[in-house]
PDB file of C-alpha atoms and ligand atoms in Angstrom:
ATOM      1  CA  UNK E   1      -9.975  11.342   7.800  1.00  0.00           C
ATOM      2  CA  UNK E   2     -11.489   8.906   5.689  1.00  0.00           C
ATOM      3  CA  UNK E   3      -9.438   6.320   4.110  1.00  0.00           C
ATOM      4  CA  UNK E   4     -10.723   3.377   2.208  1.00  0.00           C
ATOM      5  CA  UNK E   5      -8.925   0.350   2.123  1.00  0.00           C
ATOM      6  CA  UNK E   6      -8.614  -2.355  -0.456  1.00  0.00           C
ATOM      7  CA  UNK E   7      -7.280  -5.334   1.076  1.00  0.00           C
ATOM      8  CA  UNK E   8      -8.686  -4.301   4.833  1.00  0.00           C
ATOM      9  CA  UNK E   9      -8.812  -7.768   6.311  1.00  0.00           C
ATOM     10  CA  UNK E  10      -5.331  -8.668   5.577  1.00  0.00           C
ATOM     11  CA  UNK E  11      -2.349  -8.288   7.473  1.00  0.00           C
ATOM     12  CA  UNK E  12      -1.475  -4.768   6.680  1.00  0.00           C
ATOM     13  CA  UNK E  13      -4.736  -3.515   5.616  1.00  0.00           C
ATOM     14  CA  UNK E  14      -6.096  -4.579   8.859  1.00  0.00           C
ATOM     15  CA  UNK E  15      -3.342  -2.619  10.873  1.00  0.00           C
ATOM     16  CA  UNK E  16      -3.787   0.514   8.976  1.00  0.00           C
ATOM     17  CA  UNK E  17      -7.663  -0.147   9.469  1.00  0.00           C
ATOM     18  CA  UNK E  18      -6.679  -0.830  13.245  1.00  0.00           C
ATOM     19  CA  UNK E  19      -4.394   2.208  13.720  1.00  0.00           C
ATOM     20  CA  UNK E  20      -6.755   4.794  11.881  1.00  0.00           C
ATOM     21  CA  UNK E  21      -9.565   3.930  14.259  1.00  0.00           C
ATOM     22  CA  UNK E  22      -7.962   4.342  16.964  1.00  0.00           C
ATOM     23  CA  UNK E  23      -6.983   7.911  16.350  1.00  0.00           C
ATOM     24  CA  UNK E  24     -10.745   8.733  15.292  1.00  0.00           C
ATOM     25  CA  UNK E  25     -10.388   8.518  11.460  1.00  0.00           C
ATOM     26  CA  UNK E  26     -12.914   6.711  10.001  1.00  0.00           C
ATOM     27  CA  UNK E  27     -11.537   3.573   7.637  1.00  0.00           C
ATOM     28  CA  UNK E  28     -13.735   1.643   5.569  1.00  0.00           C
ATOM     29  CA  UNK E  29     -13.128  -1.172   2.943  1.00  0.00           C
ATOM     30  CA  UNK E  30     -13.842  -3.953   1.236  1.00  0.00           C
ATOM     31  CA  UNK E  31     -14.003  -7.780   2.193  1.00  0.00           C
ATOM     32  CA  UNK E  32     -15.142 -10.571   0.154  1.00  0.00           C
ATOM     33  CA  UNK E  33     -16.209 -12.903   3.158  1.00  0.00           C
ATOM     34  CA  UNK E  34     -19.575 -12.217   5.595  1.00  0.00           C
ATOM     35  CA  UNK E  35     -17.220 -13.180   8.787  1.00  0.00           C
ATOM     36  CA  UNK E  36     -14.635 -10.393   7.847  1.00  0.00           C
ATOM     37  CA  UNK E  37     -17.657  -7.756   8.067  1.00  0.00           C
ATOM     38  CA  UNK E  38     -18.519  -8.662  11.647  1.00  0.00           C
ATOM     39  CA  UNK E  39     -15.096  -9.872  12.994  1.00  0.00           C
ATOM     40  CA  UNK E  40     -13.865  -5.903  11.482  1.00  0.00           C
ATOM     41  CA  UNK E  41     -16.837  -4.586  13.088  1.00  0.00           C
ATOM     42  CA  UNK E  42     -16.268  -5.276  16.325  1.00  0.00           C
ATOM     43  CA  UNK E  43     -12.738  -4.160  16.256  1.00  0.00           C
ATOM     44  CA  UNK E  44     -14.415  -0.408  15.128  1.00  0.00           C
ATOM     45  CA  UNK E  45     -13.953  -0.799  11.388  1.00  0.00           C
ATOM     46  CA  UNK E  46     -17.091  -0.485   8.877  1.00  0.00           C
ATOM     47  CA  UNK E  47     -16.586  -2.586   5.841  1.00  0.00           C
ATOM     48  CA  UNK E  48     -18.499  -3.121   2.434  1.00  0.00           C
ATOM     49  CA  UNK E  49     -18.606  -6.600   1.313  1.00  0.00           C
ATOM     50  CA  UNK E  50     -17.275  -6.630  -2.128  1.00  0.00           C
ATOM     51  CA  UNK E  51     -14.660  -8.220  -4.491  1.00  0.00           C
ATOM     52  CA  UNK E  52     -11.969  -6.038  -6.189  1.00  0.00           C
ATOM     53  CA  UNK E  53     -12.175  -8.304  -9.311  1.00  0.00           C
ATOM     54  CA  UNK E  54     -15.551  -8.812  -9.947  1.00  0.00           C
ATOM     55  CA  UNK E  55     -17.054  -5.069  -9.383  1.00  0.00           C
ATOM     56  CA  UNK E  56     -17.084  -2.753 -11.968  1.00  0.00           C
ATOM     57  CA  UNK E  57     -15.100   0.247 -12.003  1.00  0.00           C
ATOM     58  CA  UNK E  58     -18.881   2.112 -11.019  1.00  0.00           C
ATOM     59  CA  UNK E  59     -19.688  -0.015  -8.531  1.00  0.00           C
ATOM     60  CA  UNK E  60     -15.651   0.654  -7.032  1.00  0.00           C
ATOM     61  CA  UNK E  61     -16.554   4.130  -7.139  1.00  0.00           C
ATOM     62  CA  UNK E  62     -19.819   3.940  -5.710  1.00  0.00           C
ATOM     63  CA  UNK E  63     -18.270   2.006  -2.517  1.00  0.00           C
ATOM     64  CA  UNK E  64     -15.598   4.264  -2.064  1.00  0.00           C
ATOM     65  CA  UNK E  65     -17.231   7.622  -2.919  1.00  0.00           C
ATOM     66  CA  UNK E  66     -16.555  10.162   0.282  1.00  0.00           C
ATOM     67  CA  UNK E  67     -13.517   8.775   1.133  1.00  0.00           C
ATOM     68  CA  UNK E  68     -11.011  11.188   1.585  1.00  0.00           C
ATOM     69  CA  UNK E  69      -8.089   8.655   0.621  1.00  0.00           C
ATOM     70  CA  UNK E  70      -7.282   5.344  -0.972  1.00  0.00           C
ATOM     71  CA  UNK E  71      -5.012   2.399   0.300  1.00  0.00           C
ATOM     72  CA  UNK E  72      -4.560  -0.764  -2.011  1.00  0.00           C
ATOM     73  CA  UNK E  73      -2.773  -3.416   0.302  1.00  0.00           C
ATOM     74  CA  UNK E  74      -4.481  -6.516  -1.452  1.00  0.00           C
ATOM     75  CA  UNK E  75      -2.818  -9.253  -3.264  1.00  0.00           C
ATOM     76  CA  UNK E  76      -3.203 -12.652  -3.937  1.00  0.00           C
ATOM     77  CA  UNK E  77      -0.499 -13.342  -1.463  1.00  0.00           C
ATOM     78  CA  UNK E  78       1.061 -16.748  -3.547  1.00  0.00           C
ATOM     79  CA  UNK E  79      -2.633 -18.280  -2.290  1.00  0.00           C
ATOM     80  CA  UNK E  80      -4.238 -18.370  -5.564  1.00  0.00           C
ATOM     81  CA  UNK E  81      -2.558 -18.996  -8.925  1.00  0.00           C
ATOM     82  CA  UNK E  82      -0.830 -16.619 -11.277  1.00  0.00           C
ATOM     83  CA  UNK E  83      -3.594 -15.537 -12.789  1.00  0.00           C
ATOM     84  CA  UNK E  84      -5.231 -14.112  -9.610  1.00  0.00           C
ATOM     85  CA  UNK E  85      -2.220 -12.128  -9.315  1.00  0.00           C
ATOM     86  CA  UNK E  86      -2.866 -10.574 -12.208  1.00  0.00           C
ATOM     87  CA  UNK E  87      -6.138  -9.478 -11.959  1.00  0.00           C
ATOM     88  CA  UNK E  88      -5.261  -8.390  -8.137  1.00  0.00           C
ATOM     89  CA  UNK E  89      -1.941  -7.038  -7.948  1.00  0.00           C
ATOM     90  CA  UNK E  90      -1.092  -5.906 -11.411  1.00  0.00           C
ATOM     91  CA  UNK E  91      -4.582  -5.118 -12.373  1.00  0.00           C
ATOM     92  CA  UNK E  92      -6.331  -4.008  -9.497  1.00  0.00           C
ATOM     93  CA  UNK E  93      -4.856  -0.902  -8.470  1.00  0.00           C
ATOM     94  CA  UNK E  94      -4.938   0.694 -11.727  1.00  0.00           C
ATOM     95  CA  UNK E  95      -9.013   0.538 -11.981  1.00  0.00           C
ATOM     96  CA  UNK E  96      -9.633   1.454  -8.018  1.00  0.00           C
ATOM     97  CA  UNK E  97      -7.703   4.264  -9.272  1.00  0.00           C
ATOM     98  CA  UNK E  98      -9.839   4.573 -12.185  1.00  0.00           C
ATOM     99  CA  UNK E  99     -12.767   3.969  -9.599  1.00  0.00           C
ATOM    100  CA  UNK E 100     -10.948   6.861  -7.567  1.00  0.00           C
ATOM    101  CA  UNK E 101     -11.008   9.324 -10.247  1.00  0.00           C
ATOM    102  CA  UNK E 102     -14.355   8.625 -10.830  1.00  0.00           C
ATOM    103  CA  UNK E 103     -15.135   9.578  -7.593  1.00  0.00           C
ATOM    104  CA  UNK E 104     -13.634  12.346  -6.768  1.00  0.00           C
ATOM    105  CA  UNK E 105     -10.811  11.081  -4.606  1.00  0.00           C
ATOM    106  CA  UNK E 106      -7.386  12.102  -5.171  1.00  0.00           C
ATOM    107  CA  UNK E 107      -4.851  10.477  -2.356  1.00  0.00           C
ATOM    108  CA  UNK E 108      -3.947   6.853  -3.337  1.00  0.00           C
ATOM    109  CA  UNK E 109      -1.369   4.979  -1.276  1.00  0.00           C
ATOM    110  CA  UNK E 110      -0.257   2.081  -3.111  1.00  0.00           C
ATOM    111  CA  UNK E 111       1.638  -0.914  -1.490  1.00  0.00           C
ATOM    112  CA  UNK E 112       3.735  -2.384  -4.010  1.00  0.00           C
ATOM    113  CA  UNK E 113       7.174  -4.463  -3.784  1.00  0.00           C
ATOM    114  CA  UNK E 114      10.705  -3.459  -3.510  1.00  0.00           C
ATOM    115  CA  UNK E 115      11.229  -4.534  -7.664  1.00  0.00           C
ATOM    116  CA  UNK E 116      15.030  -6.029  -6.533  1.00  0.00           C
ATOM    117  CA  UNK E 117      13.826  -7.883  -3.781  1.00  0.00           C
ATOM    118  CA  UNK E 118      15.977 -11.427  -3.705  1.00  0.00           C
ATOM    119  CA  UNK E 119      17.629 -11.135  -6.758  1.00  0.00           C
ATOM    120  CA  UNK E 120      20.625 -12.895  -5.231  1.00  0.00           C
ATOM    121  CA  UNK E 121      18.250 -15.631  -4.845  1.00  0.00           C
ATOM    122  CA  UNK E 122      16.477 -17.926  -7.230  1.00  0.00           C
ATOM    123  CA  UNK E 123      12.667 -17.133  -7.058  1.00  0.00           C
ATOM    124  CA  UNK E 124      10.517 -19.347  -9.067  1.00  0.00           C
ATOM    125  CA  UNK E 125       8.074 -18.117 -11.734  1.00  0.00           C
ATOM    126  CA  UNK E 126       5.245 -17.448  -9.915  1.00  0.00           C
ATOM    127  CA  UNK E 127       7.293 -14.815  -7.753  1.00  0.00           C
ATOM    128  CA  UNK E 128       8.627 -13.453 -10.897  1.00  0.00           C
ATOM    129  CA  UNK E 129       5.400 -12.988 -12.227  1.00  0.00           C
ATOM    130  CA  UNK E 130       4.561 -11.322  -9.261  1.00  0.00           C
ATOM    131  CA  UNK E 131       7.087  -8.814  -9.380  1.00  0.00           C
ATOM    132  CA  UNK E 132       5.772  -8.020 -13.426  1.00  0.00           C
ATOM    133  CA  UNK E 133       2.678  -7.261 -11.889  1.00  0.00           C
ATOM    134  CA  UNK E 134       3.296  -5.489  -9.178  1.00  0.00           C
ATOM    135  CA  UNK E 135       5.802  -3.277 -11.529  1.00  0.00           C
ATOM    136  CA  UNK E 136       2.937  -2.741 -14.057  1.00  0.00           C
ATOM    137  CA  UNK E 137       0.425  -1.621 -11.646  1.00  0.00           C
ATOM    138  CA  UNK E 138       2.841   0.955 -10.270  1.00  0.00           C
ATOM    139  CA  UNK E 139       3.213   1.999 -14.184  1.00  0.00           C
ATOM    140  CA  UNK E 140      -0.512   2.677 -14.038  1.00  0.00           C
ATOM    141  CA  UNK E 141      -0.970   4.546 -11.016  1.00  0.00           C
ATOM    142  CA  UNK E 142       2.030   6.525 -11.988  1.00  0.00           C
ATOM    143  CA  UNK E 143       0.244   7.693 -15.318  1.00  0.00           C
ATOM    144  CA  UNK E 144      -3.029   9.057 -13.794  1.00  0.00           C
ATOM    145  CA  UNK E 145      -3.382  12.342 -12.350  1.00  0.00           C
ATOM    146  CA  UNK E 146      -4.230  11.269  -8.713  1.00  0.00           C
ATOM    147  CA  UNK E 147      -2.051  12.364  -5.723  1.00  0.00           C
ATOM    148  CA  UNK E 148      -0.471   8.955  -5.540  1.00  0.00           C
ATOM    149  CA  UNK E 149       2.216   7.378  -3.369  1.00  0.00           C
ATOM    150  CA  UNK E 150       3.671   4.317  -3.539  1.00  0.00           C
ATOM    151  CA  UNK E 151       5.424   2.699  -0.775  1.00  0.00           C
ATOM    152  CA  UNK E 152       7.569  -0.453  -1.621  1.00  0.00           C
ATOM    153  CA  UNK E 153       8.243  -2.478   2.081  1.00  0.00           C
ATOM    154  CA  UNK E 154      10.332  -4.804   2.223  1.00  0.00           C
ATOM    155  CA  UNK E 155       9.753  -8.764   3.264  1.00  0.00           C
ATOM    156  CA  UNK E 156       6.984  -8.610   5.710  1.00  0.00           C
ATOM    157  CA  UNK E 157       6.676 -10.192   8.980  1.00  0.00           C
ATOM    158  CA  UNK E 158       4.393 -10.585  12.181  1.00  0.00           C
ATOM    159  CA  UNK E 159       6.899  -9.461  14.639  1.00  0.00           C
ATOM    160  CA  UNK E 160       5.706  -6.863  16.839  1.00  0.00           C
ATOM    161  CA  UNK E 161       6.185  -2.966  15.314  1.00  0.00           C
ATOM    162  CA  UNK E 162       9.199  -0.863  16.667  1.00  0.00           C
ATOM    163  CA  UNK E 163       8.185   2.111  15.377  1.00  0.00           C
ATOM    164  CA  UNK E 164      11.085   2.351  13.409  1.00  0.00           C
ATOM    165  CA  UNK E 165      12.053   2.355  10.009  1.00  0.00           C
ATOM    166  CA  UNK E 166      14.594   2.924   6.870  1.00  0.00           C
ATOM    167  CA  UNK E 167      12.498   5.049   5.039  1.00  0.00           C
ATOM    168  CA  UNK E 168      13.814   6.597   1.486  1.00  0.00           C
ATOM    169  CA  UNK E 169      13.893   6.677  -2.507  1.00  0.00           C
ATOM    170  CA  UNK E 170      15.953   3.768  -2.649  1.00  0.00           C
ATOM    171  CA  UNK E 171      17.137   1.328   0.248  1.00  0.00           C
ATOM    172  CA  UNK E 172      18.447  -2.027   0.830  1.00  0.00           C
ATOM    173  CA  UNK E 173      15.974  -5.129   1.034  1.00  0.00           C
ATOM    174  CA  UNK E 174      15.750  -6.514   4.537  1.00  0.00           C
ATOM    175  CA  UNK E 175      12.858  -7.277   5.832  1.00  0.00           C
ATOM    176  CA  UNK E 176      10.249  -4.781   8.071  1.00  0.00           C
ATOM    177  CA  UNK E 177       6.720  -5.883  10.237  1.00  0.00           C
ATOM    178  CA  UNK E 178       3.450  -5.499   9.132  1.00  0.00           C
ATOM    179  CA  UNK E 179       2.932  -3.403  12.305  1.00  0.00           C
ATOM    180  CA  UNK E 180       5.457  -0.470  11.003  1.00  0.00           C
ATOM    181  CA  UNK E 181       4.236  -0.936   7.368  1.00  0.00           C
ATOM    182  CA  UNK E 182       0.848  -0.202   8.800  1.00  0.00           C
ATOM    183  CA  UNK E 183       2.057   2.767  10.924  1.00  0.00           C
ATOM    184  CA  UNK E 184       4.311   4.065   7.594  1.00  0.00           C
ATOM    185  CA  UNK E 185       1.068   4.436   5.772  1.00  0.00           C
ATOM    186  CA  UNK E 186      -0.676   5.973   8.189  1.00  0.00           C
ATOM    187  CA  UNK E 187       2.453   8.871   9.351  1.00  0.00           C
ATOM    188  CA  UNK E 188       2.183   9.355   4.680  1.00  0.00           C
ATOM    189  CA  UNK E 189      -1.347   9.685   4.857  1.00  0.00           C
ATOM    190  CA  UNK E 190      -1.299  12.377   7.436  1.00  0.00           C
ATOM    191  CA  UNK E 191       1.429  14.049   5.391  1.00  0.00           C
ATOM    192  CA  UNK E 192      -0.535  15.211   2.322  1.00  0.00           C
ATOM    193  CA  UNK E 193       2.929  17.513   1.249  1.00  0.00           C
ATOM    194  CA  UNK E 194       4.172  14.402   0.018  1.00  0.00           C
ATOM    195  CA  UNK E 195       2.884  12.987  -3.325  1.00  0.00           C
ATOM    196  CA  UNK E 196       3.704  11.528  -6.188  1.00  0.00           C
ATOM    197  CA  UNK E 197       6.947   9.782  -4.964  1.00  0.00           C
ATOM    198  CA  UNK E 198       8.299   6.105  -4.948  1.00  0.00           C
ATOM    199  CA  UNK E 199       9.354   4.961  -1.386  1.00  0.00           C
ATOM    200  CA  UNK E 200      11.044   2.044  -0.312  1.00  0.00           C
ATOM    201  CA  UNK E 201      10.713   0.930   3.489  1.00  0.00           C
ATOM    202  CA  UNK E 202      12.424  -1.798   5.300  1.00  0.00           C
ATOM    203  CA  UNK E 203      13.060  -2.041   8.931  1.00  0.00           C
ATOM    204  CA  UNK E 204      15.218   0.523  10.701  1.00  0.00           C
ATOM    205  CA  UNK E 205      16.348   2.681  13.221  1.00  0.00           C
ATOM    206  CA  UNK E 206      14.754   5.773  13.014  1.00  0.00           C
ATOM    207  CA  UNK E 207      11.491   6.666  14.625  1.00  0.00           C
ATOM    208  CA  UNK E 208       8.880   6.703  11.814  1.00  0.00           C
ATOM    209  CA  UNK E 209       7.823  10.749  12.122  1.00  0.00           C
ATOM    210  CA  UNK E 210      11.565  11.388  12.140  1.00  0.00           C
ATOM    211  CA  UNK E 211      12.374   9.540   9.093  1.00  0.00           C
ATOM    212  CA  UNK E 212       9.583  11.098   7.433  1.00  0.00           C
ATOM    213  CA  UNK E 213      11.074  14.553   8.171  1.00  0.00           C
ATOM    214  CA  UNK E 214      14.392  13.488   6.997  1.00  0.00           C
ATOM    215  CA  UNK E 215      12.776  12.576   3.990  1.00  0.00           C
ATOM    216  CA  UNK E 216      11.149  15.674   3.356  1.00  0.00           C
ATOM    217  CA  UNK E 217      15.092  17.112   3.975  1.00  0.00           C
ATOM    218  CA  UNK E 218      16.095  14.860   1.587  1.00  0.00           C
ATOM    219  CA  UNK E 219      13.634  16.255  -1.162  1.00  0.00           C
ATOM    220  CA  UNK E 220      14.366  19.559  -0.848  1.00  0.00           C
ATOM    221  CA  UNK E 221      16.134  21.194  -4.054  1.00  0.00           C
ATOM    222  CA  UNK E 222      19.499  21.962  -3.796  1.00  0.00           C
ATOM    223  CA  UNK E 223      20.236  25.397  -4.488  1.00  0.00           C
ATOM    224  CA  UNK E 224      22.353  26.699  -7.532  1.00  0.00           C
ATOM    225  CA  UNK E 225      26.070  26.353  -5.504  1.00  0.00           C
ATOM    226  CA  UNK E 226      24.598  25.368  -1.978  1.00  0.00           C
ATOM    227  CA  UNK E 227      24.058  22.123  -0.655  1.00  0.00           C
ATOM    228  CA  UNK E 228      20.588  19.966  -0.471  1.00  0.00           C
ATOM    229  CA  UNK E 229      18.727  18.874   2.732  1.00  0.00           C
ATOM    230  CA  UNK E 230      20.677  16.098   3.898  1.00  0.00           C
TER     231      UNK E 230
HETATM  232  N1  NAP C 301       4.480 -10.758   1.903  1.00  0.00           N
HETATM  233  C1  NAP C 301       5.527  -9.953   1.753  1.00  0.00           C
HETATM  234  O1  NAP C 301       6.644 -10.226   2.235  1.00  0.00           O
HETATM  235  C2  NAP C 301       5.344  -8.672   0.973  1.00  0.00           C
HETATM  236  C3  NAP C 301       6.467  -7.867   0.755  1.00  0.00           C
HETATM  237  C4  NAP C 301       6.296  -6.642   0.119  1.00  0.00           C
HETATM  238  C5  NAP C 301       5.029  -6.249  -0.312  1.00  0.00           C
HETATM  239  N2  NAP C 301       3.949  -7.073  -0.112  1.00  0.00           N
HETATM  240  C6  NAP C 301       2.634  -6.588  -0.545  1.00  0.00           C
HETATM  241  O2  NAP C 301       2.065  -5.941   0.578  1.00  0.00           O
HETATM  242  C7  NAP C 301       0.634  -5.983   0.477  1.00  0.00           C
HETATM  243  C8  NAP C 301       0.062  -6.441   1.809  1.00  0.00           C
HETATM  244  O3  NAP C 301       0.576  -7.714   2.134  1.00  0.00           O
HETATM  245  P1  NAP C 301      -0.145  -8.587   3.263  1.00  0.00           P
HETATM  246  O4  NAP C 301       0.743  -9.737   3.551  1.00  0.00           O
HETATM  247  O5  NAP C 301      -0.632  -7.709   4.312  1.00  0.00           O
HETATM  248  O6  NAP C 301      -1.379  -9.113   2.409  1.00  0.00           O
HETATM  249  P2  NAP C 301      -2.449 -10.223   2.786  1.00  0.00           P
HETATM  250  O7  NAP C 301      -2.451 -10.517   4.247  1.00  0.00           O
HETATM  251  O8  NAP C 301      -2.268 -11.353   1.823  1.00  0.00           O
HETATM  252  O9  NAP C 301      -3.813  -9.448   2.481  1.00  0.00           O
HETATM  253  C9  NAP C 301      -4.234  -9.192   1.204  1.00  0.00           C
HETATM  254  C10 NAP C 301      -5.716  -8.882   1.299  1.00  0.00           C
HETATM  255  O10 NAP C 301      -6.190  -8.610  -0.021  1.00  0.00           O
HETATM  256  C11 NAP C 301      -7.482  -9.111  -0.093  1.00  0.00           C
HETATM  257  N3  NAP C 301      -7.904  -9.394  -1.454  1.00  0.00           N
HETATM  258  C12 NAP C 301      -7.318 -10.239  -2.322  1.00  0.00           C
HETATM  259  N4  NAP C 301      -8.028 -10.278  -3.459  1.00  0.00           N
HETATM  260  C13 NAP C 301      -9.078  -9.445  -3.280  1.00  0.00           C
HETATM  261  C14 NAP C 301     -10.172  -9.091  -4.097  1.00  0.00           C
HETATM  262  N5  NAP C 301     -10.331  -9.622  -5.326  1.00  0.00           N
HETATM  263  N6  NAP C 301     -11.082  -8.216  -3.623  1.00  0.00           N
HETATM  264  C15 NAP C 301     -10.934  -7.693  -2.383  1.00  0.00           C
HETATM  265  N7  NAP C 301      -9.927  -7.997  -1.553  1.00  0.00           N
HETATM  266  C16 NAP C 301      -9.006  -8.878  -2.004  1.00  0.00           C
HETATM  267  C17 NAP C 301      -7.432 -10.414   0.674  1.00  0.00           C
HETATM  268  O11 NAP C 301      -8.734 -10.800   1.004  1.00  0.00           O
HETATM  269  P3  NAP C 301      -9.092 -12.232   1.692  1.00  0.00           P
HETATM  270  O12 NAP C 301      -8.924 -11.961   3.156  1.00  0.00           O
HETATM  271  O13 NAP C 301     -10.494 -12.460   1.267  1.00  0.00           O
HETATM  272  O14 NAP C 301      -8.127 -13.228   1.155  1.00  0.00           O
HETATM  273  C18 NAP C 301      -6.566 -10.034   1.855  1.00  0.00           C
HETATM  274  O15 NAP C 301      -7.336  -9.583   2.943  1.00  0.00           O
HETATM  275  C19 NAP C 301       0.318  -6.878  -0.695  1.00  0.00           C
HETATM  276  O16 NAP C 301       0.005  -6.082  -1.818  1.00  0.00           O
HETATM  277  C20 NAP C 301       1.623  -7.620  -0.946  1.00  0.00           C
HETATM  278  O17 NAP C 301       1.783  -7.987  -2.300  1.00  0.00           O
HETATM  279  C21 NAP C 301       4.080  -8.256   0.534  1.00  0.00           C
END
């Protein structure tokens, strides 16, 4: 499979990248410094050297075209001011999906936010601002006709992955590695029945191909007088 990546140097991206290539898929994204082409490189993963923001829509398409799949993990991260995070997480997913369409590629993974995340605390307006954005670019993808997904984790950290998660339509905010993020994405992408669905993922205790089958449990219709999947 090939999966492009927006946001493949950063700590997700770079695990998906990471994971993909090792099972023989072919990931492929974009960087916007020289030393993230060769330090990817050598860990097996082709990039393009290119900035979200400042390519066109054509020149998005152009990179990506072939692919047989789309994952948007960038963000500003809080490094850059507010508006960076609005041209990079509110605005940039909906034109690489525009790019997408444009191309010819239909699966788009989209990592977003869980929208309640620390309510019960008192986040300052940058992180508020970040949560408007990240809000209206799942609005966007949600209106095109790709296959999308969008997959809300939790707080992320660098502990190792367990290879297990909380995976569902609505969960509670706790927190979840990068590492089973990484391997989330990757289980969804290989999982092409489910589309068009808002997931939330925090850490857990269920191994990540079983929660994904309980999921697909979960989705099943109930049936007039009978009870659903789970
Ligand atoms: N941090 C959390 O607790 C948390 C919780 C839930 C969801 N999320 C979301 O999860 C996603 C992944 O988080 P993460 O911590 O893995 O992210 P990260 O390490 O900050 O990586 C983001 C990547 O996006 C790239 N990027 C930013 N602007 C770009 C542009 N204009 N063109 C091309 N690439 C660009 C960055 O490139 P450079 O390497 O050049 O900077 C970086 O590699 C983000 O969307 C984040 O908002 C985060």
């Amino acid at each position: 499979m090939k999966v492009f990546i927006i946001g493949i140097a950063g700590g997700v991206g770079r695990r998906v990248g990471q994971q993909l290539a090792t099972a023989g898929d072919e990931p492929t994204g974009l960087v916007r410094r020289p030393e993230q082409v060769e330090a990817l490189a050598s860990g097996g993963t082709r990039t393009i050297l290119g900035d979200l923001v400042a390519m066109s829509v054509d020149e998005l398409a152009d990179a990506m075209r072939g692919s047989d799949a789309i994952v948007f993990s960038a963000g500003a991260g809080g490094k850059e001011n507010d508006a960076a995070t609005t041209r990079i997480d509110g605005d940039g997913p909906g034109k690489v999906a525009a790019a997408a369409e444009r191309a010819g590629i239909r699966r788009f993974v989209l990592v977003s936010v869980f929208p309640e995340a620390w309510r019960e605390r008192r986040m300052d307006a940058s992180f508020e601002h970040y949560m408007v954005e990240k809000k209206k670019a799942e609005i966007q993808l949600v209106q095109t006709s790709l296959d999308w997904l969008i997959v809300r984790p939790s707080a992320l950290t660098t502990e190792p992955g367990t290879g297990r998660v909380d995976l569902g339509l609505a969960k509670v905010h706790v927190e979840i590695t990068r590492d089973d993020v990484a391997s989330t994405i990757v289980a969804l992408l290989r999982s092409p029945d489910l589309s068009r669905l808002i997931l939330e993922v925090t850490g857990g205790t269920v191994p990540i191909a079983e929660a994904i089958d309980d999921l697909r449990q979960a989705l099943t219709p109930i049936a007039p007088g009978g009870s659903g999947g789970q």
